[in-house]
């Protein structure tokens, strides 16, 4: 199957014996649910010994009614088989460079190459030995969605191939890149910076992926993609479900370290959805895709550090990661990064991203609150603090956090009260300044 040797991803077509098995498996009938289940089960016999019943069950279910399985079997399945078998022609030599720690490089693929990789991900043509990168977790097996019957995510994945079979593979490329800076030596300074803070627009109900911005933020797991191939449906997993071209990053990247981010440029959205987490639903193929999709920056916030997140070193960890991720953005769409399942503080995460965007030269920060009541104080804090410099806001954040690390469960409350105190002082100073000018 796909094997990982050294710094390269060795594709199935590079192993003559395995490729013969792949060709044989893909030559089996796939024209109905039971036969397609049989193909997935056959490939799984080489790895996980799972049995697939998705295509026998789901098309007859209420949840499957939103998807056109008739067209899928007529057009998408033959396309998936064909593009998978094109792999030897699409990849010569049959390898891809991996994006490992410290590499600071990118890999650019045509959309047809991406489609071929994702077709192999669907069929599960990956052996057990290929599931680790230098003793790290590694996952690139969309077949798991169908064994687990993760219906909404699975339907989004199938809709990608339905769209390609119906409309053709779009022109263009997708670039997967890893960026970082030397550990302990970020190439920017926060203390004393006299640069102004960037303007922020708060959006309560809009979605990040719909924002008219050139960069969208993925609230990532350190293993990019998180549980998108398992049945998780948080912000990152939904993003990867509706933009399946992002999933290839999971094949190429080892986990992100504190001083690293992963960016994907060119990934298109193919599906429409509703809901979030338990209410997430597939709603159909996207009728019209934007010609110039936003870049996606995957950056992982602190996880499991909610009780100690206000320490200066941990504040700097996420501040520097956000600054790295925001480099080059003009209009940036983000939101409550790391403040959901990871348990971080909404106000602190906003302040870190506001500082990072300002230092990166972002012209406008589009901040999506998703109507979270914990984000309610952000607008008033922004209005009071927006005339400060980067250095002044950074000093205020550190001061507000100084006595929070040791107050236990009340740390977030204490930080909010301290930031509100700084906001009152900043507002009073601004009022005095206006009186002097008048």
CSV table of C-alpha atoms in Angstrom, one decimal:
chain,number,residue,atom,x,y,z
A,1,UNK,CA,0.0,0.0,0.0
A,2,UNK,CA,1.2,3.5,0.6
A,3,UNK,CA,4.4,3.2,2.5
A,4,UNK,CA,6.5,5.7,4.4
A,5,UNK,CA,10.2,5.4,4.0
A,6,UNK,CA,12.6,8.2,5.2
A,7,UNK,CA,11.3,11.6,4.0
A,8,UNK,CA,9.1,10.3,1.2
A,9,UNK,CA,5.6,8.9,0.8
A,10,UNK,CA,5.9,5.9,-1.5
A,11,UNK,CA,2.7,5.4,-3.4
A,12,UNK,CA,0.9,2.0,-4.1
A,13,UNK,CA,1.9,2.0,-7.8
A,14,UNK,CA,5.6,1.9,-6.7
A,15,UNK,CA,5.2,-1.6,-5.2
A,16,UNK,CA,4.6,-4.1,-8.1
A,17,UNK,CA,3.1,-6.9,-6.0
A,18,UNK,CA,0.8,-4.6,-4.1
A,19,UNK,CA,-0.2,-2.7,-7.3
A,20,UNK,CA,-1.3,-6.0,-8.9
A,21,UNK,CA,-3.6,-6.6,-5.9
A,22,UNK,CA,-4.9,-3.0,-6.2
A,23,UNK,CA,-5.7,-3.5,-9.9
A,24,UNK,CA,-7.4,-6.8,-9.2
A,25,UNK,CA,-9.5,-5.3,-6.4
A,26,UNK,CA,-10.5,-2.3,-8.5
A,27,UNK,CA,-11.4,-4.7,-11.3
A,28,UNK,CA,-14.2,-6.2,-9.2
A,29,UNK,CA,-17.9,-5.2,-9.8
A,30,UNK,CA,-18.9,-2.0,-8.0
A,31,UNK,CA,-22.2,-1.2,-9.6
A,32,UNK,CA,-24.4,-1.6,-6.5
A,33,UNK,CA,-24.1,-1.2,-2.7
A,34,UNK,CA,-23.3,-4.7,-1.8
A,35,UNK,CA,-20.5,-5.1,-4.4
A,36,UNK,CA,-18.9,-1.7,-3.4
A,37,UNK,CA,-19.1,-2.8,0.2
A,38,UNK,CA,-17.3,-6.0,-0.8
A,39,UNK,CA,-14.5,-4.1,-2.5
A,40,UNK,CA,-13.9,-2.0,0.6
A,41,UNK,CA,-14.1,-5.1,2.8
A,42,UNK,CA,-11.6,-6.9,0.5
A,43,UNK,CA,-9.0,-4.2,0.8
A,44,UNK,CA,-9.6,-4.0,4.6
A,45,UNK,CA,-8.7,-7.7,4.8
A,46,UNK,CA,-5.1,-6.5,4.3
A,47,UNK,CA,-5.2,-4.1,7.2
A,48,UNK,CA,-8.0,-3.8,9.7
A,49,UNK,CA,-10.2,-6.8,8.9
A,50,UNK,CA,-13.3,-4.6,9.1
A,51,UNK,CA,-16.5,-5.3,7.2
A,52,UNK,CA,-18.3,-2.5,5.3
A,53,UNK,CA,-22.1,-2.4,5.1
A,54,UNK,CA,-22.4,1.4,4.4
A,55,UNK,CA,-23.6,1.1,0.8
A,56,UNK,CA,-26.1,-1.6,1.6
A,57,UNK,CA,-27.6,0.3,4.5
A,58,UNK,CA,-27.3,4.0,4.1
A,59,UNK,CA,-28.9,4.6,0.7
A,60,UNK,CA,-32.2,3.2,2.1
A,61,UNK,CA,-32.0,5.2,5.3
A,62,UNK,CA,-33.5,8.6,6.1
A,63,UNK,CA,-30.1,10.2,6.5
A,64,UNK,CA,-29.0,8.9,3.1
A,65,UNK,CA,-32.0,10.4,1.3
A,66,UNK,CA,-30.2,13.8,0.8
A,67,UNK,CA,-27.6,12.1,-1.5
A,68,UNK,CA,-28.2,10.9,-5.1
A,69,UNK,CA,-26.8,7.4,-4.8
A,70,UNK,CA,-28.2,6.5,-8.2
A,71,UNK,CA,-26.0,9.1,-10.0
A,72,UNK,CA,-23.2,8.2,-7.7
A,73,UNK,CA,-23.1,4.5,-8.8
A,74,UNK,CA,-23.6,5.5,-12.5
A,75,UNK,CA,-20.9,8.2,-12.7
A,76,UNK,CA,-18.8,8.7,-9.6
A,77,UNK,CA,-17.8,5.1,-8.9
A,78,UNK,CA,-16.5,4.6,-12.5
A,79,UNK,CA,-14.6,7.9,-12.1
A,80,UNK,CA,-13.1,6.9,-8.8
A,81,UNK,CA,-11.9,3.6,-10.2
A,82,UNK,CA,-10.4,5.2,-13.2
A,83,UNK,CA,-8.6,8.0,-11.4
A,84,UNK,CA,-7.2,5.6,-8.9
A,85,UNK,CA,-5.8,3.4,-11.7
A,86,UNK,CA,-4.3,6.5,-13.3
A,87,UNK,CA,-1.8,6.8,-10.4
A,88,UNK,CA,1.2,5.4,-12.3
A,89,UNK,CA,0.7,8.0,-15.0
A,90,UNK,CA,0.0,10.8,-12.6
A,91,UNK,CA,3.0,10.2,-10.3
A,92,UNK,CA,6.4,9.5,-11.8
A,93,UNK,CA,8.4,8.6,-9.8
A,94,UNK,CA,5.8,7.1,-7.4
A,95,UNK,CA,6.8,9.2,-4.4
A,96,UNK,CA,5.9,12.5,-2.7
A,97,UNK,CA,8.0,14.4,-0.3
A,98,UNK,CA,6.8,14.4,3.3
A,99,UNK,CA,6.4,17.7,5.2
A,100,UNK,CA,8.1,16.9,8.5
A,101,UNK,CA,9.3,19.0,11.3
A,102,UNK,CA,11.5,21.9,10.3
A,103,UNK,CA,11.3,21.4,6.6
A,104,UNK,CA,9.7,24.8,5.7
A,105,UNK,CA,8.7,23.7,2.2
A,106,UNK,CA,5.6,22.9,0.2
A,107,UNK,CA,4.2,20.3,-2.2
A,108,UNK,CA,2.1,21.4,-5.2
A,109,UNK,CA,-0.3,18.8,-6.8
A,110,UNK,CA,-2.7,19.1,-9.7
A,111,UNK,CA,-6.3,18.5,-8.8
A,112,UNK,CA,-6.3,15.3,-10.7
A,113,UNK,CA,-3.4,14.0,-8.6
A,114,UNK,CA,-5.3,15.0,-5.5
A,115,UNK,CA,-8.4,13.1,-6.8
A,116,UNK,CA,-6.3,10.0,-7.4
A,117,UNK,CA,-4.8,10.2,-3.8
A,118,UNK,CA,-8.3,10.6,-2.3
A,119,UNK,CA,-9.7,7.7,-4.4
A,120,UNK,CA,-7.0,5.5,-2.9
A,121,UNK,CA,-7.9,6.9,0.5
A,122,UNK,CA,-11.5,5.8,-0.1
A,123,UNK,CA,-10.7,2.3,-1.2
A,124,UNK,CA,-8.3,1.9,1.7
A,125,UNK,CA,-5.3,0.8,-0.4
A,126,UNK,CA,-3.0,1.4,2.6
A,127,UNK,CA,-1.1,-1.3,4.5
A,128,UNK,CA,-0.7,-1.3,8.2
A,129,UNK,CA,3.0,-0.5,8.0
A,130,UNK,CA,2.2,2.8,6.3
A,131,UNK,CA,0.2,4.3,9.1
A,132,UNK,CA,3.1,5.9,11.1
A,133,UNK,CA,5.6,8.6,10.3
A,134,UNK,CA,8.7,8.3,12.4
A,135,UNK,CA,6.7,6.7,15.3
A,136,UNK,CA,4.0,9.3,15.0
A,137,UNK,CA,0.3,8.9,14.5
A,138,UNK,CA,-0.6,9.0,10.8
A,139,UNK,CA,-3.9,8.6,9.1
A,140,UNK,CA,-5.0,8.8,5.5
A,141,UNK,CA,-7.8,6.3,5.2
A,142,UNK,CA,-11.2,7.8,4.3
A,143,UNK,CA,-12.5,4.2,4.1
A,144,UNK,CA,-12.8,4.4,7.9
A,145,UNK,CA,-15.7,6.9,7.5
A,146,UNK,CA,-17.7,4.1,5.8
A,147,UNK,CA,-16.8,1.3,8.2
A,148,UNK,CA,-17.9,3.6,11.0
A,149,UNK,CA,-20.9,4.8,9.1
A,150,UNK,CA,-20.1,8.4,9.9
A,151,UNK,CA,-22.9,9.4,7.5
A,152,UNK,CA,-22.7,13.2,7.1
A,153,UNK,CA,-18.9,13.2,6.7
A,154,UNK,CA,-19.0,10.2,4.4
A,155,UNK,CA,-21.7,11.8,2.2
A,156,UNK,CA,-19.6,15.0,1.9
A,157,UNK,CA,-16.6,12.9,0.8
A,158,UNK,CA,-18.7,11.0,-1.8
A,159,UNK,CA,-20.2,14.4,-3.0
A,160,UNK,CA,-16.6,15.5,-3.9
A,161,UNK,CA,-16.3,12.6,-6.4
A,162,UNK,CA,-19.9,13.1,-7.6
A,163,UNK,CA,-19.0,16.8,-8.4
A,164,UNK,CA,-15.9,15.7,-10.3
A,165,UNK,CA,-17.7,13.1,-12.3
A,166,UNK,CA,-20.5,15.5,-13.1
A,167,UNK,CA,-18.5,18.6,-13.9
A,168,UNK,CA,-15.0,17.4,-14.6
A,169,UNK,CA,-11.9,17.9,-12.6
A,170,UNK,CA,-11.3,21.7,-12.1
A,171,UNK,CA,-8.2,23.2,-13.5
A,172,UNK,CA,-5.5,24.4,-11.1
A,173,UNK,CA,-3.4,23.1,-8.3
A,174,UNK,CA,-3.4,22.6,-4.5
A,175,UNK,CA,-0.3,23.5,-2.5
A,176,UNK,CA,0.4,22.0,0.9
A,177,UNK,CA,3.1,23.8,3.0
A,178,UNK,CA,4.7,23.6,6.4
A,179,UNK,CA,6.1,26.8,7.9
A,180,UNK,CA,8.0,27.4,11.1
A,181,UNK,CA,10.6,29.4,13.0
A,182,UNK,CA,13.6,28.3,15.1
A,183,UNK,CA,12.4,27.1,18.5
A,184,UNK,CA,12.7,29.9,21.0
A,185,UNK,CA,13.6,32.5,18.4
A,186,UNK,CA,10.5,34.0,16.7
A,187,UNK,CA,11.5,36.7,14.2
A,188,UNK,CA,9.3,39.5,15.7
A,189,UNK,CA,9.1,41.4,18.9
A,190,UNK,CA,5.9,42.2,21.0
A,191,UNK,CA,7.2,44.3,23.9
A,192,UNK,CA,7.5,48.0,23.0
A,193,UNK,CA,6.0,47.8,19.5
A,194,UNK,CA,4.5,51.1,18.5
A,195,UNK,CA,2.5,49.7,15.5
A,196,UNK,CA,-1.2,50.2,15.6
A,197,UNK,CA,-3.8,47.5,16.1
A,198,UNK,CA,-5.8,46.4,13.1
A,199,UNK,CA,-9.5,46.9,12.7
A,200,UNK,CA,-11.8,44.0,13.7
A,201,UNK,CA,-15.3,43.2,12.4
A,202,UNK,CA,-17.4,40.9,14.7
A,203,UNK,CA,-19.7,38.4,13.0
A,204,UNK,CA,-22.2,36.5,15.1
A,205,UNK,CA,-23.9,34.1,12.7
A,206,UNK,CA,-21.6,33.9,9.6
A,207,UNK,CA,-19.3,31.0,8.9
A,208,UNK,CA,-15.5,31.3,8.5
A,209,UNK,CA,-15.5,29.3,5.3
A,210,UNK,CA,-18.1,31.8,3.7
A,211,UNK,CA,-16.0,34.9,4.6
A,212,UNK,CA,-14.7,37.1,1.9
A,213,UNK,CA,-11.1,36.8,3.1
A,214,UNK,CA,-7.9,35.6,1.5
A,215,UNK,CA,-7.1,33.4,4.6
A,216,UNK,CA,-9.4,31.2,6.7
A,217,UNK,CA,-8.2,29.8,10.0
A,218,UNK,CA,-8.6,26.0,10.7
A,219,UNK,CA,-8.8,25.5,14.5
A,220,UNK,CA,-6.5,22.5,14.1
A,221,UNK,CA,-5.5,19.5,16.1
A,222,UNK,CA,-1.7,19.1,16.2
A,223,UNK,CA,-2.2,16.2,13.9
A,224,UNK,CA,-3.7,18.2,11.0
A,225,UNK,CA,-7.2,17.1,10.1
A,226,UNK,CA,-7.9,15.8,13.6
A,227,UNK,CA,-10.6,13.2,13.6
A,228,UNK,CA,-12.1,14.1,10.2
A,229,UNK,CA,-11.6,10.5,9.0
A,230,UNK,CA,-13.0,9.0,12.2
A,231,UNK,CA,-16.4,10.6,13.1
A,232,UNK,CA,-15.5,13.8,14.9
A,233,UNK,CA,-17.3,16.9,13.7
A,234,UNK,CA,-15.7,20.0,15.2
A,235,UNK,CA,-14.7,23.1,13.2
A,236,UNK,CA,-11.7,21.4,11.7
A,237,UNK,CA,-13.4,18.2,10.8
A,238,UNK,CA,-16.3,20.0,9.1
A,239,UNK,CA,-13.9,22.1,7.1
A,240,UNK,CA,-12.1,19.0,5.9
A,241,UNK,CA,-15.4,17.3,5.1
A,242,UNK,CA,-16.6,20.1,2.8
A,243,UNK,CA,-13.2,20.7,1.3
A,244,UNK,CA,-11.8,17.1,0.9
A,245,UNK,CA,-8.7,18.3,-0.9
A,246,UNK,CA,-7.5,19.4,2.5
A,247,UNK,CA,-7.3,15.7,3.6
A,248,UNK,CA,-4.2,15.2,1.5
A,249,UNK,CA,-2.3,17.3,4.1
A,250,UNK,CA,-2.9,14.4,6.5
A,251,UNK,CA,-0.9,12.1,4.2
A,252,UNK,CA,2.0,14.5,4.0
A,253,UNK,CA,2.4,16.1,7.4
A,254,UNK,CA,3.7,14.9,10.7
A,255,UNK,CA,2.3,16.6,13.7
A,256,UNK,CA,2.8,20.3,14.2
A,257,UNK,CA,5.2,21.5,16.9
A,258,UNK,CA,4.8,24.7,18.9
A,259,UNK,CA,6.6,26.8,16.3
A,260,UNK,CA,4.9,25.4,13.2
A,261,UNK,CA,1.7,25.8,11.1
A,262,UNK,CA,0.4,24.1,8.0
A,263,UNK,CA,-1.1,26.0,5.1
A,264,UNK,CA,-3.2,24.7,2.2
A,265,UNK,CA,-3.7,27.0,-0.8
A,266,UNK,CA,-6.2,26.2,-3.5
A,267,UNK,CA,-8.6,23.7,-1.8
A,268,UNK,CA,-12.2,24.1,-3.1
A,269,UNK,CA,-15.4,23.6,-1.2
A,270,UNK,CA,-17.6,21.0,-2.9
A,271,UNK,CA,-20.6,20.5,-0.5
A,272,UNK,CA,-23.2,22.4,1.5
A,273,UNK,CA,-24.0,21.5,5.1
A,274,UNK,CA,-26.0,22.5,8.1
A,275,UNK,CA,-25.4,22.2,11.8
A,276,UNK,CA,-22.4,21.5,14.0
A,277,UNK,CA,-21.3,18.5,16.0
A,278,UNK,CA,-24.3,16.3,16.7
A,279,UNK,CA,-26.5,18.3,14.3
A,280,UNK,CA,-24.0,18.3,11.4
A,281,UNK,CA,-25.8,17.3,8.2
A,282,UNK,CA,-24.9,16.9,4.5
A,283,UNK,CA,-27.2,19.2,2.4
A,284,UNK,CA,-26.0,18.7,-1.2
A,285,UNK,CA,-23.3,19.5,-3.8
A,286,UNK,CA,-22.3,23.2,-3.9
A,287,UNK,CA,-23.7,24.6,-7.0
A,288,UNK,CA,-21.0,27.2,-7.7
A,289,UNK,CA,-17.5,27.2,-6.4
A,290,UNK,CA,-15.5,30.4,-6.0
A,291,UNK,CA,-12.8,30.7,-8.6
A,292,UNK,CA,-10.1,31.9,-6.1
A,293,UNK,CA,-10.6,29.9,-2.8
A,294,UNK,CA,-9.1,31.3,0.4
A,295,UNK,CA,-6.0,29.8,1.7
A,296,UNK,CA,-6.5,27.7,4.9
A,297,UNK,CA,-4.0,27.9,7.7
A,298,UNK,CA,-4.1,25.0,10.2
A,299,UNK,CA,-2.8,26.0,13.6
A,300,UNK,CA,-3.2,24.2,16.9
A,301,UNK,CA,-3.9,26.0,20.1
A,302,UNK,CA,-2.8,24.9,23.5
A,303,UNK,CA,-4.6,21.7,24.5
A,304,UNK,CA,-5.0,20.4,28.0
A,305,UNK,CA,-3.5,23.6,29.5
A,306,UNK,CA,-6.7,25.4,30.5
A,307,UNK,CA,-5.7,25.8,34.1
A,308,UNK,CA,-2.2,27.2,33.3
A,309,UNK,CA,-2.9,29.0,30.0
A,310,UNK,CA,-2.2,32.4,31.6
A,311,UNK,CA,1.5,31.8,32.2
A,312,UNK,CA,3.6,34.1,30.0
A,313,UNK,CA,5.4,31.3,28.2
A,314,UNK,CA,2.1,29.7,27.2
A,315,UNK,CA,0.6,33.0,26.1
A,316,UNK,CA,3.6,33.5,23.9
A,317,UNK,CA,3.3,30.0,22.5
A,318,UNK,CA,-0.1,30.6,20.9
A,319,UNK,CA,0.6,34.3,20.2
A,320,UNK,CA,3.7,33.3,18.1
A,321,UNK,CA,1.9,30.5,16.4
A,322,UNK,CA,-0.9,32.8,15.3
A,323,UNK,CA,1.6,35.4,14.1
A,324,UNK,CA,3.3,32.7,12.0
A,325,UNK,CA,0.0,31.6,10.6
A,326,UNK,CA,-1.3,35.0,9.7
A,327,UNK,CA,1.8,36.1,7.8
A,328,UNK,CA,0.9,37.5,4.4
A,329,UNK,CA,-2.9,37.7,5.0
A,330,UNK,CA,-4.7,40.8,4.0
A,331,UNK,CA,-8.2,40.0,5.2
A,332,UNK,CA,-8.3,37.2,7.8
A,333,UNK,CA,-11.3,35.1,8.9
A,334,UNK,CA,-11.1,33.5,12.3
A,335,UNK,CA,-13.0,33.0,15.5
A,336,UNK,CA,-12.9,31.3,18.9
A,337,UNK,CA,-9.7,29.4,18.2
A,338,UNK,CA,-9.0,26.7,20.8
A,339,UNK,CA,-11.8,27.9,23.0
A,340,UNK,CA,-14.2,25.0,22.5
A,341,UNK,CA,-13.0,21.4,23.1
A,342,UNK,CA,-9.5,22.6,24.0
A,343,UNK,CA,-10.9,24.7,26.9
A,344,UNK,CA,-9.0,27.9,26.4
A,345,UNK,CA,-10.3,31.4,27.4
A,346,UNK,CA,-12.3,33.3,24.7
A,347,UNK,CA,-10.9,36.7,25.7
A,348,UNK,CA,-7.3,35.6,25.8
A,349,UNK,CA,-7.6,33.8,22.4
A,350,UNK,CA,-9.1,36.9,20.8
A,351,UNK,CA,-6.4,39.1,22.2
A,352,UNK,CA,-3.7,36.8,20.9
A,353,UNK,CA,-5.2,36.7,17.5
A,354,UNK,CA,-5.8,40.5,17.4
A,355,UNK,CA,-2.1,41.1,18.3
A,356,UNK,CA,-0.9,38.6,15.8
A,357,UNK,CA,-3.0,39.9,13.0
A,358,UNK,CA,-2.0,43.5,13.7
A,359,UNK,CA,1.7,42.6,13.7
A,360,UNK,CA,1.3,40.6,10.5
A,361,UNK,CA,-0.1,43.6,8.7
A,362,UNK,CA,-3.7,42.3,8.3
A,363,UNK,CA,-5.9,45.0,7.0
A,364,UNK,CA,-9.1,43.6,8.5
A,365,UNK,CA,-9.8,40.8,11.0
A,366,UNK,CA,-13.1,39.1,10.6
A,367,UNK,CA,-13.9,37.6,14.0
A,368,UNK,CA,-16.6,34.9,14.1
A,369,UNK,CA,-18.1,34.5,17.5
A,370,UNK,CA,-20.8,31.8,16.5
A,371,UNK,CA,-23.1,33.5,19.0
A,372,UNK,CA,-21.1,32.0,21.9
A,373,UNK,CA,-22.1,33.9,25.1
A,374,UNK,CA,-18.6,33.6,26.4
A,375,UNK,CA,-17.5,35.9,23.5
A,376,UNK,CA,-20.0,38.6,24.4
A,377,UNK,CA,-17.4,40.9,26.2
A,378,UNK,CA,-15.2,41.0,23.1
A,379,UNK,CA,-16.9,43.9,21.3
A,380,UNK,CA,-16.8,46.3,24.2
A,381,UNK,CA,-13.2,45.3,25.0
A,382,UNK,CA,-12.2,46.0,21.4
A,383,UNK,CA,-13.9,49.4,21.3
A,384,UNK,CA,-12.1,50.5,24.5
A,385,UNK,CA,-8.7,49.1,23.5
A,386,UNK,CA,-8.4,49.6,19.8
A,387,UNK,CA,-6.5,52.9,20.1
A,388,UNK,CA,-3.6,51.2,21.9
A,389,UNK,CA,-0.4,50.1,20.2
A,390,UNK,CA,0.6,46.5,19.8
A,391,UNK,CA,3.1,46.9,22.6
A,392,UNK,CA,0.6,48.5,24.9
A,393,UNK,CA,-2.0,45.8,24.4
A,394,UNK,CA,0.6,43.1,24.8
A,395,UNK,CA,1.7,44.6,28.1
A,396,UNK,CA,-2.0,44.9,29.2
A,397,UNK,CA,-2.6,41.2,28.4
A,398,UNK,CA,0.5,40.1,30.4
A,399,UNK,CA,-0.5,42.3,33.3
A,400,UNK,CA,-4.1,41.0,33.3
A,401,UNK,CA,-2.8,37.4,33.2
A,402,UNK,CA,-0.1,37.9,35.9
A,403,UNK,CA,-2.2,36.8,38.9
A,404,UNK,CA,-4.4,34.3,37.0
A,405,UNK,CA,-2.2,31.3,36.9
A,406,UNK,CA,-2.7,30.5,40.6
A,407,UNK,CA,-6.4,31.3,41.1
A,408,UNK,CA,-7.7,27.9,39.9
A,409,UNK,CA,-11.2,27.7,38.4
A,410,UNK,CA,-11.7,31.5,38.7
A,411,UNK,CA,-8.7,32.3,36.4
A,412,UNK,CA,-10.9,33.1,33.4
A,413,UNK,CA,-13.1,35.4,35.5
A,414,UNK,CA,-10.1,37.1,37.0
A,415,UNK,CA,-8.5,37.6,33.5
A,416,UNK,CA,-11.8,39.1,32.2
A,417,UNK,CA,-12.1,41.5,35.1
A,418,UNK,CA,-8.4,42.6,34.7
A,419,UNK,CA,-8.8,43.2,31.0
A,420,UNK,CA,-12.0,45.2,31.7
A,421,UNK,CA,-10.0,47.3,34.1
A,422,UNK,CA,-7.4,48.0,31.4
A,423,UNK,CA,-10.2,48.8,29.0
A,424,UNK,CA,-11.7,51.4,31.3
A,425,UNK,CA,-8.3,53.1,31.7
A,426,UNK,CA,-7.7,53.0,28.0
A,427,UNK,CA,-11.2,54.5,27.4
A,428,UNK,CA,-10.5,57.2,30.0
A,429,UNK,CA,-7.2,58.1,28.4
A,430,UNK,CA,-8.8,58.3,25.0
A,431,UNK,CA,-11.5,60.6,26.3
A,432,UNK,CA,-8.9,62.9,27.9
A,433,UNK,CA,-7.0,63.0,24.6
A,434,UNK,CA,-10.1,64.0,22.7
A,435,UNK,CA,-10.8,66.8,25.2
A,436,UNK,CA,-7.2,68.2,24.8
A,437,UNK,CA,-7.6,68.1,21.0
A,438,UNK,CA,-10.9,69.9,21.1
